[in-house]
Tab-separated table of C-alpha atoms in Angstrom:
chain	number	residue	atom	x	y	z
A	7	MET	CA	-11.119	264.446	35.489
A	8	LYS	CA	-9.483	266.631	38.145
A	9	LYS	CA	-8.180	263.489	39.878
A	10	ILE	CA	-6.619	262.284	36.617
A	11	ILE	CA	-4.921	265.661	36.004
A	12	ALA	CA	-3.587	265.746	39.597
A	13	LEU	CA	-2.210	262.223	39.232
A	14	MET	CA	-0.462	263.141	35.967
A	15	MET	CA	1.113	266.219	37.586
A	16	MET	CA	2.444	264.082	40.453
A	17	ILE	CA	4.036	261.655	37.967
A	18	VAL	CA	5.673	264.503	36.032
A	19	MET	CA	7.073	266.020	39.250
A	20	ALA	CA	8.462	262.645	40.350
A	21	LEU	CA	10.210	262.152	37.014
A	22	THR	CA	11.670	265.665	37.176
A	23	VAL	CA	13.126	265.064	40.655
A	24	ALA	CA	14.603	261.735	39.521
A	25	ALA	CA	16.213	263.402	36.504
A	26	CYS	CA	17.821	266.084	38.673
A	27	GLY	CA	19.276	263.692	41.244
A	28	GLY	CA	21.727	260.812	41.220
A	29	ASP	CA	25.341	260.392	40.175
A	30	LYS	CA	26.183	262.776	37.352
A	31	LYS	CA	29.517	261.304	36.253
A	32	ALA	CA	28.623	261.809	32.605
A	33	ASP	CA	28.851	265.605	32.888
A	34	GLY	CA	31.827	265.680	35.235
A	35	LYS	CA	29.882	265.639	38.508
A	36	SER	CA	30.240	262.965	41.148
A	37	ALA	CA	27.499	261.966	43.564
A	38	GLY	CA	26.593	264.757	45.966
A	39	LYS	CA	27.698	268.367	45.664
A	40	LEU	CA	31.156	267.900	44.080
A	41	ASP	CA	31.410	269.216	40.520
A	42	ARG	CA	34.612	267.735	39.095
A	43	SER	CA	34.456	269.882	35.978
A	44	LYS	CA	35.069	273.015	38.069
A	45	GLU	CA	38.243	271.672	39.712
A	46	PHE	CA	41.705	271.974	38.088
A	47	ILE	CA	44.343	269.505	39.254
A	48	THR	CA	47.953	270.110	38.212
A	49	VAL	CA	50.160	267.066	38.843
A	50	LEU	CA	53.820	268.018	39.421
A	51	THR	CA	56.140	265.241	38.292
A	52	GLY	CA	59.896	265.417	37.571
A	53	PRO	CA	62.382	265.589	34.685
A	54	THR	CA	61.148	264.042	31.451
A	55	SER	CA	64.039	261.558	31.577
A	56	GLY	CA	63.099	260.168	34.985
A	57	ILE	CA	60.494	257.854	36.478
A	58	TYR	CA	58.444	260.645	38.096
A	59	PHE	CA	57.346	262.001	34.723
A	60	PRO	CA	55.551	258.973	33.188
A	61	ILE	CA	53.970	257.915	36.479
A	62	GLY	CA	52.836	261.459	37.254
A	63	GLY	CA	51.416	261.687	33.739
A	64	ALA	CA	49.396	258.530	34.373
A	65	PHE	CA	47.958	260.040	37.552
A	66	SER	CA	46.911	263.073	35.541
A	67	LYS	CA	45.281	260.804	32.970
A	68	VAL	CA	43.226	259.066	35.668
A	69	VAL	CA	42.184	262.412	37.136
A	70	GLY	CA	41.174	263.639	33.675
A	71	GLU	CA	39.135	260.522	32.957
A	72	MET	CA	37.253	261.171	36.195
A	73	GLY	CA	36.063	264.487	34.782
A	74	TYR	CA	38.518	266.921	36.359
A	75	LYS	CA	40.457	269.517	34.401
A	76	THR	CA	44.086	268.468	34.712
A	77	SER	CA	47.646	268.668	33.416
A	78	ALA	CA	50.964	266.985	34.226
A	79	THR	CA	53.953	269.320	34.566
A	80	ALA	CA	57.631	268.367	34.259
A	81	THR	CA	59.729	269.745	37.135
A	82	GLY	CA	63.088	269.355	38.833
A	83	ALA	CA	61.456	266.750	41.121
A	84	THR	CA	61.259	266.705	44.920
A	85	ALA	CA	62.668	270.056	46.091
A	86	GLU	CA	60.889	272.030	43.373
A	87	ASN	CA	57.670	270.106	43.943
A	88	ILE	CA	57.685	270.798	47.677
A	89	ASN	CA	58.113	274.507	47.049
A	90	ALA	CA	55.426	274.500	44.349
A	91	ILE	CA	52.866	272.879	46.645
A	92	LEU	CA	53.653	275.394	49.393
A	93	THR	CA	53.287	278.334	47.005
A	94	GLY	CA	50.072	277.168	45.355
A	95	LYS	CA	51.585	276.229	41.995
A	96	GLY	CA	50.160	272.729	41.940
A	97	GLU	CA	47.572	270.471	43.543
A	98	MET	CA	49.377	267.095	43.478
A	99	ALA	CA	53.140	266.466	43.544
A	100	ILE	CA	55.506	263.500	43.764
A	101	ALA	CA	58.292	263.818	46.344
A	102	MET	CA	60.678	261.717	48.440
A	103	SER	CA	59.314	261.312	51.963
A	104	ASP	CA	62.640	261.990	53.705
A	105	SER	CA	62.910	265.394	52.015
A	106	VAL	CA	59.295	266.155	52.895
A	107	ILE	CA	59.950	265.323	56.546
A	108	GLN	CA	63.092	267.463	56.540
A	109	ALA	CA	60.998	270.345	55.175
A	110	VAL	CA	58.267	269.802	57.781
A	111	GLU	CA	60.748	269.596	60.667
A	112	ALA	CA	63.296	272.094	59.230
A	113	PHE	CA	66.415	269.928	59.458
A	114	GLY	CA	68.944	268.532	57.003
A	115	ALA	CA	68.624	270.249	53.658
A	116	TYR	CA	65.980	272.556	55.189
A	117	GLN	CA	67.984	273.562	58.260
A	118	GLY	CA	67.314	277.177	59.210
A	119	LYS	CA	64.192	277.473	57.065
A	120	PRO	CA	60.626	277.865	58.414
A	121	LYS	CA	58.895	274.561	59.113
A	122	ALA	CA	56.763	273.572	56.126
A	123	GLU	CA	53.784	272.676	58.285
A	124	ASP	CA	51.286	273.227	55.456
A	125	LEU	CA	52.443	270.178	53.499
A	126	ARG	CA	49.866	267.394	53.302
A	127	ALA	CA	50.294	263.831	52.093
A	128	MET	CA	47.798	261.933	49.987
A	129	MET	CA	49.315	258.477	49.479
A	130	GLY	CA	52.511	256.429	49.393
A	131	LEU	CA	53.957	255.521	46.007
A	132	TRP	CA	57.137	253.472	45.461
A	133	PRO	CA	60.567	253.136	47.130
A	134	ASN	CA	63.951	254.633	46.411
A	135	VAL	CA	66.239	251.862	47.638
A	136	CYS	CA	69.465	252.548	49.575
A	137	GLN	CA	72.057	250.466	47.756
A	138	ILE	CA	75.546	250.368	49.307
A	139	VAL	CA	77.629	248.890	46.536
A	140	THR	CA	81.155	247.539	46.587
A	141	THR	CA	83.062	244.753	44.829
A	142	LYS	CA	83.963	241.252	45.900
A	143	ASP	CA	87.674	241.997	45.794
A	144	SER	CA	87.247	244.761	48.416
A	145	GLY	CA	86.585	242.112	51.077
A	146	ILE	CA	83.724	244.206	52.489
A	147	THR	CA	80.728	242.108	53.560
A	148	LYS	CA	79.145	244.095	56.430
A	149	PHE	CA	78.683	247.758	57.333
A	150	GLU	CA	81.348	247.699	60.037
A	151	ASP	CA	83.877	246.787	57.330
A	152	LEU	CA	83.580	250.387	56.051
A	153	LYS	CA	85.953	251.458	58.832
A	154	GLY	CA	89.085	252.870	57.235
A	155	LYS	CA	87.710	252.374	53.707
A	156	ARG	CA	87.301	254.969	50.955
A	157	VAL	CA	83.570	255.683	50.804
A	158	GLY	CA	81.635	257.848	48.354
A	159	VAL	CA	78.672	259.159	50.361
A	160	GLY	CA	77.049	261.464	47.817
A	161	ALA	CA	77.240	265.199	47.161
A	162	PRO	CA	77.058	267.327	50.350
A	163	ASN	CA	73.485	267.540	51.749
A	164	SER	CA	72.084	265.545	48.836
A	165	GLY	CA	69.442	262.923	49.513
A	166	VAL	CA	72.064	260.193	49.083
A	167	GLU	CA	74.469	261.864	51.523
A	168	LEU	CA	71.774	262.358	54.145
A	169	ASN	CA	70.868	258.667	53.844
A	170	ALA	CA	74.542	257.724	54.269
A	171	ARG	CA	74.932	259.919	57.365
A	172	MET	CA	71.868	258.355	59.013
A	173	MET	CA	73.084	254.834	58.254
A	174	PHE	CA	76.488	255.511	59.796
A	175	GLU	CA	74.642	256.795	62.873
A	176	ALA	CA	72.416	253.693	63.063
A	177	HIS	CA	75.539	251.511	63.128
A	178	GLY	CA	77.128	253.541	65.924
A	179	MET	CA	79.645	255.050	63.524
A	180	THR	CA	80.444	258.476	62.078
A	181	TYR	CA	82.182	259.704	58.958
A	182	LYS	CA	85.384	259.874	61.022
A	183	ASP	CA	85.453	256.071	60.994
A	184	ALA	CA	85.936	255.974	57.213
A	185	LYS	CA	87.735	257.920	54.507
A	186	VAL	CA	84.677	259.772	53.287
A	187	ASP	CA	84.526	261.564	49.944
A	188	TYR	CA	81.535	263.688	48.933
A	189	LEU	CA	81.096	262.182	45.488
A	190	SER	CA	77.878	261.663	43.562
A	191	TYR	CA	77.216	257.975	43.165
A	192	GLY	CA	78.139	258.152	39.489
A	193	GLU	CA	81.538	259.644	40.385
A	194	ALA	CA	82.052	257.166	43.231
A	195	ILE	CA	81.316	254.185	40.985
A	196	ASP	CA	83.725	255.515	38.366
A	197	GLN	CA	86.389	255.651	41.088
A	198	ILE	CA	85.556	252.106	42.194
A	199	LYS	CA	86.303	251.034	38.619
A	200	ASN	CA	89.652	252.809	38.810
A	201	GLY	CA	90.537	251.383	42.212
A	202	GLN	CA	90.330	254.790	43.906
A	203	CYS	CA	87.184	254.133	45.959
A	204	ASP	CA	85.911	251.083	47.835
A	205	VAL	CA	82.214	251.760	48.417
A	206	ALA	CA	79.473	253.929	46.900
A	207	PHE	CA	76.174	254.903	48.474
A	208	VAL	CA	73.405	254.866	45.869
A	209	THR	CA	69.780	255.821	46.597
A	210	SER	CA	67.607	255.082	43.583
A	211	GLY	CA	65.168	252.649	42.090
A	212	LEU	CA	66.346	249.085	41.665
A	213	GLY	CA	68.121	248.302	38.410
A	214	ASN	CA	70.287	251.432	38.595
A	215	ALA	CA	72.203	251.801	35.339
A	216	THR	CA	75.516	252.862	36.908
A	217	ILE	CA	75.513	249.867	39.246
A	218	LYS	CA	74.724	247.568	36.336
A	219	GLU	CA	77.595	249.089	34.383
A	220	LEU	CA	79.961	248.409	37.294
A	221	GLY	CA	78.742	244.826	37.272
A	222	THR	CA	79.994	244.364	33.720
A	223	ALA	CA	83.568	245.095	34.871
A	224	LYS	CA	83.651	243.674	38.402
A	225	GLU	CA	81.670	241.281	40.598
A	226	ILE	CA	79.510	243.548	42.731
A	227	VAL	CA	78.456	243.031	46.330
A	228	PHE	CA	75.909	244.968	48.369
A	229	VAL	CA	76.565	245.885	51.991
A	230	PRO	CA	73.451	245.004	53.998
A	231	VAL	CA	71.627	247.250	56.435
A	232	GLU	CA	69.931	244.807	58.763
A	233	GLY	CA	69.323	243.590	62.300
A	234	GLU	CA	69.502	246.028	65.196
A	235	ALA	CA	70.990	248.788	63.043
A	236	LEU	CA	68.000	248.667	60.696
A	237	LYS	CA	65.598	248.713	63.648
A	238	LYS	CA	67.358	251.782	65.090
A	239	LEU	CA	67.298	253.512	61.712
A	240	ILE	CA	63.556	253.005	61.214
A	241	ALA	CA	62.742	253.843	64.842
A	242	LYS	CA	64.488	257.219	64.665
A	243	TYR	CA	63.672	258.005	61.036
A	244	PRO	CA	60.320	256.346	60.267
A	245	PHE	CA	60.355	257.446	56.628
A	246	TYR	CA	62.601	254.408	56.071
A	247	VAL	CA	61.125	250.982	55.390
A	248	GLU	CA	62.864	247.616	55.264
A	249	TRP	CA	63.571	246.471	51.716
A	250	THR	CA	65.265	243.671	49.799
A	251	ILE	CA	67.562	243.896	46.790
A	252	PRO	CA	66.752	240.638	44.964
A	253	LYS	CA	69.810	238.814	43.665
A	254	ASP	CA	68.426	238.629	40.138
A	255	VAL	CA	68.311	242.431	39.733
A	256	TYR	CA	72.101	242.771	39.465
A	257	GLY	CA	73.179	239.130	39.293
A	258	THR	CA	74.583	239.007	42.838
A	259	GLN	CA	75.084	235.818	44.810
A	260	LYS	CA	72.280	236.486	47.279
A	261	ASP	CA	69.432	238.808	48.211
A	262	THR	CA	70.435	241.777	50.374
A	263	THR	CA	68.416	243.403	53.160
A	264	THR	CA	68.556	247.182	53.232
A	265	ALA	CA	66.398	250.264	53.784
A	266	ALA	CA	64.337	252.282	51.356
A	267	VAL	CA	62.792	255.734	51.340
A	268	MET	CA	59.290	256.011	49.968
A	269	ASN	CA	58.186	258.439	47.335
A	270	ILE	CA	54.836	259.935	48.319
A	271	MET	CA	52.144	262.013	46.675
A	272	LEU	CA	51.739	265.440	48.225
A	273	VAL	CA	48.489	267.306	47.843
A	274	SER	CA	47.572	270.936	48.326
A	275	LYS	CA	46.219	271.803	51.757
A	276	ASN	CA	43.690	274.019	49.972
A	277	LEU	CA	41.943	271.173	48.156
A	278	SER	CA	38.628	270.319	49.792
A	279	ASP	CA	38.221	267.101	51.749
A	280	ASP	CA	35.611	265.947	49.218
A	281	VAL	CA	38.001	266.412	46.282
A	282	VAL	CA	40.880	264.501	47.912
A	283	TYR	CA	38.543	261.704	48.992
A	284	ASP	CA	37.113	261.547	45.469
A	285	LEU	CA	40.561	261.540	43.837
A	286	LEU	CA	41.657	258.593	45.952
A	287	SER	CA	38.460	256.748	45.072
A	288	GLY	CA	39.306	257.109	41.385
A	289	ILE	CA	43.018	256.328	41.759
A	290	TYR	CA	42.443	253.134	43.741
A	291	ASP	CA	39.606	252.013	41.506
A	292	PRO	CA	40.788	248.960	39.473
A	293	LYS	CA	40.603	251.015	36.258
A	294	GLY	CA	42.656	253.795	37.832
A	295	LEU	CA	45.336	251.395	39.050
A	296	GLU	CA	45.432	249.791	35.614
A	297	VAL	CA	46.198	253.136	33.939
A	298	ILE	CA	48.850	254.007	36.533
A	299	GLY	CA	50.388	250.525	36.384
A	300	ALA	CA	50.697	250.728	32.593
A	301	SER	CA	52.997	253.771	32.921
A	302	HIS	CA	55.936	251.921	34.495
A	303	ALA	CA	56.722	248.466	35.896
A	304	THR	CA	57.549	250.010	39.279
A	305	ALA	CA	54.120	251.657	39.467
A	306	LYS	CA	52.383	248.392	38.584
A	307	ARG	CA	54.347	246.516	41.240
A	308	GLU	CA	54.283	249.029	44.081
A	309	ILE	CA	51.239	251.328	43.896
A	310	LYS	CA	48.307	249.612	45.559
A	311	LEU	CA	45.883	250.277	48.383
A	312	ASP	CA	47.528	248.083	51.007
A	313	THR	CA	50.786	250.055	50.711
A	314	ALA	CA	49.114	253.474	50.637
A	315	LEU	CA	50.513	254.623	53.989
A	316	ARG	CA	54.134	253.517	53.548
A	317	GLY	CA	56.506	256.387	54.218
A	318	ILE	CA	53.738	258.503	55.788
A	319	GLN	CA	52.240	256.722	58.779
A	320	GLY	CA	54.233	257.346	61.947
A	321	THR	CA	56.026	260.386	60.526
A	322	SER	CA	55.555	264.107	61.116
A	323	VAL	CA	53.908	264.522	57.706
A	324	GLN	CA	50.176	265.068	58.038
A	325	LEU	CA	47.661	263.269	55.879
A	326	HIS	CA	45.076	265.480	54.219
A	327	PRO	CA	41.725	265.158	56.050
A	328	GLY	CA	40.109	263.858	52.859
A	329	ALA	CA	42.717	261.092	52.741
A	330	ILE	CA	42.149	260.272	56.409
A	331	LYS	CA	38.441	259.828	55.732
A	332	TYR	CA	39.148	257.557	52.757
A	333	TYR	CA	41.665	255.339	54.574
A	334	LYS	CA	39.418	255.033	57.630
A	335	GLU	CA	36.595	253.785	55.418
A	336	LYS	CA	38.989	251.268	53.854
A	337	GLY	CA	40.111	250.027	57.257
A	338	LEU	CA	43.706	251.257	56.954
A	339	LEU	CA	43.304	253.803	59.753
A	340	LYS	CA	41.383	253.553	62.997
């Protein structure tokens, strides 16, 4: 009888241990010690009218479905998001990689400010494409043709203007070689319509509405950034990647090679390695990518595991240790 009672007690104890262990996703806990339900993840996006907002909202949805407490917050985009991450006002934030690098290295728009060495990257997202637009009747077909031309380079120290300055440099030129005007690309394109400007620098997603509008009045042409100049640009400023403007986007005669700046996802330095690793596991899960892809065509096309390090690898921006662990396991980092 004693042997039977002892055996029953052993069975009960075994069942109890089994019930206490394992993956507790149902109550917000992942395998191991991480309790998702105790973590709050604020995703900082951008203006409600822009692309950052719906895609950021989709990230928040994925995080919430994983069992984390979460919210998506509309912001003024990159500059505000960088500051918010540094001051502990968010855990995840979308930002342009060139601005992040300027903040980390304290140059450009962040000249004279302390280096933002606490910024950490989580993953690459999608590109903002540098589109140098002119019209067929301008006769401009290559970058060197900008010499002596009226060029709208963007508002002073804006992301567009910084891109323009770097591209002039990569071609062995300076603003002194052209008749530069510090116009926003909307203003520059309006002046192209009126015959008061020859070229406009535009840094945005493909299918830009102002460029399309110009195309209804004039035959547009894109000035390529290619060859040795593109190699020099990427070598000195590795946040650039080579990109193509397909001819069918704006109805041009041919595809155009250019450069693009990646948007990246920043993450708070204070998040634990386990949380960041876990977040990436959920985001790059097929179900996570499906939710994110449904938010915008650009997200569906561009956000995927094999492009996760675009705009980050080779730059001064540090990956979060939890992200490093994840990408090493996936074979993207040695």
